[in-house]
Tab-separated table of C-alpha atoms and ligand atoms in Angstrom:
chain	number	residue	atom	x	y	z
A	153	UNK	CA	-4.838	28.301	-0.449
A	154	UNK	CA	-7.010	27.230	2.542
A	155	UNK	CA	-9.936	24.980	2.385
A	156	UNK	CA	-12.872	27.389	3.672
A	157	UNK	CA	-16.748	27.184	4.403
A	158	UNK	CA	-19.020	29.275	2.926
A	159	UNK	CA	-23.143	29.434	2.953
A	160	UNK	CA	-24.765	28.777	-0.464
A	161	UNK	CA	-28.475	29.143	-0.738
A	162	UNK	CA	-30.774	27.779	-3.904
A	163	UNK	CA	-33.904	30.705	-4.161
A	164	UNK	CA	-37.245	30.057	-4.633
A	165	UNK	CA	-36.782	30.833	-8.134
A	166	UNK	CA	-34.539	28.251	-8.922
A	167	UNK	CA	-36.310	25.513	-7.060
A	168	UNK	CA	-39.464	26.288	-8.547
A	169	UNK	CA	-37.900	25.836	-11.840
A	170	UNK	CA	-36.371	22.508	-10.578
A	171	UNK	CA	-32.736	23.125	-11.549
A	172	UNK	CA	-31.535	22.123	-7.997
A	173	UNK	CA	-29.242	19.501	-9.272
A	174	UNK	CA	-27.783	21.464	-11.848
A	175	UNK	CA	-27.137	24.063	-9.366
A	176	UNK	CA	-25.406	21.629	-7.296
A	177	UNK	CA	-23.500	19.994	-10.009
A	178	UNK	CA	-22.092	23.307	-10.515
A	179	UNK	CA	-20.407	23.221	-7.255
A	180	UNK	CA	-19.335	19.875	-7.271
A	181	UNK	CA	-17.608	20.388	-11.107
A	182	UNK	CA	-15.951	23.164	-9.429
A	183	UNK	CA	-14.586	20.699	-6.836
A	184	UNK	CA	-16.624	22.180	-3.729
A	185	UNK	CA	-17.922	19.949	-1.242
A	186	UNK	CA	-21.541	19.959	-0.012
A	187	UNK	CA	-21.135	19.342	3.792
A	188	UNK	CA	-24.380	20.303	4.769
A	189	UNK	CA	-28.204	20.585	3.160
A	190	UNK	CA	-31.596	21.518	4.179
A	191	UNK	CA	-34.820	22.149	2.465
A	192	UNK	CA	-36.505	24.799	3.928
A	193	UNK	CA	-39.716	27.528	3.520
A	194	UNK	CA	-37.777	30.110	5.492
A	195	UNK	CA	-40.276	32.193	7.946
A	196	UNK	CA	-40.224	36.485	7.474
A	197	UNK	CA	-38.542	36.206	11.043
A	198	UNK	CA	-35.626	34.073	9.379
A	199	UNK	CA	-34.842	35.997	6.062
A	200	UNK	CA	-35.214	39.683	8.025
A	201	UNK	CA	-32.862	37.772	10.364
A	202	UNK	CA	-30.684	36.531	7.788
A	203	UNK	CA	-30.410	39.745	5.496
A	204	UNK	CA	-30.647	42.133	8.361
A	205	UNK	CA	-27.455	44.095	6.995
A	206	UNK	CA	-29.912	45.336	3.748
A	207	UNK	CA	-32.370	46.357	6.464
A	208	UNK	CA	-32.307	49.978	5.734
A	209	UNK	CA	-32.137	49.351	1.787
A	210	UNK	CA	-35.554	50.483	-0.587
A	211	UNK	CA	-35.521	46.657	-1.564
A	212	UNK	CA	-35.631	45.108	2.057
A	213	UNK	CA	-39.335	44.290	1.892
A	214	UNK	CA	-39.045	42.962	-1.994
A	215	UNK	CA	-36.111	40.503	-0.915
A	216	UNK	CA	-37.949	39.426	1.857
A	217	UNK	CA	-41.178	38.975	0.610
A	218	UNK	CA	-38.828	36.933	-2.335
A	219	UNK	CA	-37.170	34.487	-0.174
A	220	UNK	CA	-39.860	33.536	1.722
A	221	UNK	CA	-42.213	32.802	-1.579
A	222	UNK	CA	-40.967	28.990	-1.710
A	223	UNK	CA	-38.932	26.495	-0.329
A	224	UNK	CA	-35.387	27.160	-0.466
A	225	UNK	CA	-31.956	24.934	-0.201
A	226	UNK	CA	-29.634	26.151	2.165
A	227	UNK	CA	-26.010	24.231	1.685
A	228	UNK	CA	-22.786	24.562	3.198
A	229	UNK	CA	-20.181	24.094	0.743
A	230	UNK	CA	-16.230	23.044	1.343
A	231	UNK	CA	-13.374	23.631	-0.469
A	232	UNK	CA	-10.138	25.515	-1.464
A	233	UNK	CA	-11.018	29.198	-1.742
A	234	UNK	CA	-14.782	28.625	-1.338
A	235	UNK	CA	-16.452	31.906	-0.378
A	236	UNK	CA	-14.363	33.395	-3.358
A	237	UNK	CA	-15.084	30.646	-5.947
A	238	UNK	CA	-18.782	30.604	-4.729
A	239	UNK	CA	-19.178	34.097	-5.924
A	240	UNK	CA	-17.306	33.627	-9.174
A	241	UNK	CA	-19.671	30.328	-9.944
A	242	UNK	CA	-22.597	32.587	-9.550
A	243	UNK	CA	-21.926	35.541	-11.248
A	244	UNK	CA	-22.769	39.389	-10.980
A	245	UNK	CA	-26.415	40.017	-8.425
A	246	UNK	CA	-27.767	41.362	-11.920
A	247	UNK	CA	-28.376	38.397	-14.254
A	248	UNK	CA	-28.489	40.869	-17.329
A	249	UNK	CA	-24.604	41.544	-16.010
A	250	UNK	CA	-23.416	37.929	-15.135
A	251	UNK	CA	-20.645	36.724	-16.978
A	252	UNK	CA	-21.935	33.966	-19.355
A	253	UNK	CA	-21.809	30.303	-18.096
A	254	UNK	CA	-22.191	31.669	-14.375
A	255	UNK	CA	-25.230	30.564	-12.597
A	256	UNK	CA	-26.883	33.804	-12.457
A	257	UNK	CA	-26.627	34.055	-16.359
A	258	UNK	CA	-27.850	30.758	-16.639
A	259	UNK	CA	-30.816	30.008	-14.336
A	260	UNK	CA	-31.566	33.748	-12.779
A	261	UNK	CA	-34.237	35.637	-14.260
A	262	UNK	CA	-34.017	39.352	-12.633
A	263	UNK	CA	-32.068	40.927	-9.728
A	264	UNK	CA	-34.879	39.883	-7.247
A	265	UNK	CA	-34.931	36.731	-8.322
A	266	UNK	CA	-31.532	35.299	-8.925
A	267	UNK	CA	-31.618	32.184	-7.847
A	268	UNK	CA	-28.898	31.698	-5.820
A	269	UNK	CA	-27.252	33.310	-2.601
A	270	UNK	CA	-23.402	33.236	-1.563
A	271	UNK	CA	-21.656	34.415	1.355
A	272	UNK	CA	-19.487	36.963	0.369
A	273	UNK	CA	-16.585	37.068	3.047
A	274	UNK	CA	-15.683	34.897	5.590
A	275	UNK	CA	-16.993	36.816	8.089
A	276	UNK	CA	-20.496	36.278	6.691
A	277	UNK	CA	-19.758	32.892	5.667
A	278	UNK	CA	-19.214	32.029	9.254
A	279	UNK	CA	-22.063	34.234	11.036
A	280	UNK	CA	-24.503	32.794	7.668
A	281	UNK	CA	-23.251	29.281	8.546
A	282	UNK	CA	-23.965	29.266	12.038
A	283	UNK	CA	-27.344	30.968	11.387
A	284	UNK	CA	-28.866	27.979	9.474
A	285	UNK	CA	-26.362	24.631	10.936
A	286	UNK	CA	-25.680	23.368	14.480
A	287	UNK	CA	-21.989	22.595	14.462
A	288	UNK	CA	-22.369	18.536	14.332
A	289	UNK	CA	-24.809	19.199	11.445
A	290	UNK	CA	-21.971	20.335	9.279
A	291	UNK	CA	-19.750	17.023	7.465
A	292	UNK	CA	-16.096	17.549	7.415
A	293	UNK	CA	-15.117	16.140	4.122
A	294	UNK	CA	-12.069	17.591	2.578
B	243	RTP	P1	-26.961	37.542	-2.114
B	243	RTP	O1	-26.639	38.217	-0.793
B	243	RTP	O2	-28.399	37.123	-2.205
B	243	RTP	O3	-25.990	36.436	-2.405
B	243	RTP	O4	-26.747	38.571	-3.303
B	243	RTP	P2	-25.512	39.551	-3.513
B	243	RTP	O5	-24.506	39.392	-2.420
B	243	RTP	O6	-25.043	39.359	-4.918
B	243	RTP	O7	-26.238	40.965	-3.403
B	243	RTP	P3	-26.556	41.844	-2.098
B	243	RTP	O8	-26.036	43.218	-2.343
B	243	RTP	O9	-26.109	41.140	-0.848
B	243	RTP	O10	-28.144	41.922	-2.120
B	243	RTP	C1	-28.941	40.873	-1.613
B	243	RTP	C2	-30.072	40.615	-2.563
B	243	RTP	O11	-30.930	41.755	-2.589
B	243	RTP	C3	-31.421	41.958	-3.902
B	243	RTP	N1	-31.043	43.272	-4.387
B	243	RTP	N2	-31.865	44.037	-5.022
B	243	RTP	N3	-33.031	46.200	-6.409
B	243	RTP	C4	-31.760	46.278	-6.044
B	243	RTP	O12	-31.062	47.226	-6.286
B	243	RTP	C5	-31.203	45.156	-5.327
B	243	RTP	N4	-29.963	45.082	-4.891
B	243	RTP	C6	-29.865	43.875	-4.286
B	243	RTP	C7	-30.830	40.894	-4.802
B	243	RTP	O13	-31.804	39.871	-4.981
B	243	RTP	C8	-29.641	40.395	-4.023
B	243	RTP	O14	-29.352	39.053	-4.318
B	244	MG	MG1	-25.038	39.470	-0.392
């Protein structure tokens, strides 16, 4: 299996909450890397920017007004299998259908806010990457 990058993002809801390091600890049990972090109170510009692919979606203005309520924490994480094992850490977009133990299940409290983002191929991990990190901003640590 090859060591990949994907983009992992802690929401507003989760930060207000203050569950950042359990978040992270999540990743790092799972043996993923964090190679890159940033606190950040994304601007509307950014997140339309960022989710422009749900432009056309009823819940376009809800996500963005969402993401830019707080500060978020936008990480790159590293390891075997990343984007996929990324998604599987977090669980279904849902919380009421995450799998117990996932991070949606756990911290999320409704579909809007549900705490965490994940790319979820590598063509999105690389464009998402890219969007938020300069290259020599990103740690090589594997
Ligand atoms: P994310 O991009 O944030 O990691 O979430 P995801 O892949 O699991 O879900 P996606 O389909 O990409 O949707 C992005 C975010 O939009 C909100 N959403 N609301 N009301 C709805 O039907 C609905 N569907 C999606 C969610 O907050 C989701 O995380
Ligand atoms: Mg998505």
């Amino acid at each position: 299996m090859a060591v990949e990058r994907t983009l992992s993002i802690i929401k507003p809801d989760a930060v207000a909450k203050n569950v950042i390091g359990e978040i992270i600890a999540r990743f790092e049990k799972a043996g993923l890397r964090v190679v890159a972090a940033k606190m950040q109170q994304l601007s509307r510009e950014q997140a339309e920017g960022f989710y422009a692919e749900h432009k056309e979606r009823p819940f376009f203005k809800d996500l963005v007004d969402f993401m830019t309520s707080g500060p978020v924490v936008v990480q790159v994480l590293e390891g075997e299998n990343a984007i996929v094992q990324n998604r599987e850490l977090m669980g279904a977009t849902n919380p009421k259908e995450a799998a117990p133990g996932t991070i949606r299940a756990d911290f999320a409290e409704s579909i809007d806010a549900n705490a965490v983002h994940g790319s979820d191929s590598a063509a999105s991990a690389e464009r998402e990457v890219a969007y938020f990190f300069a290259a020599e901003e990103v740690c090589a640590r594997s």
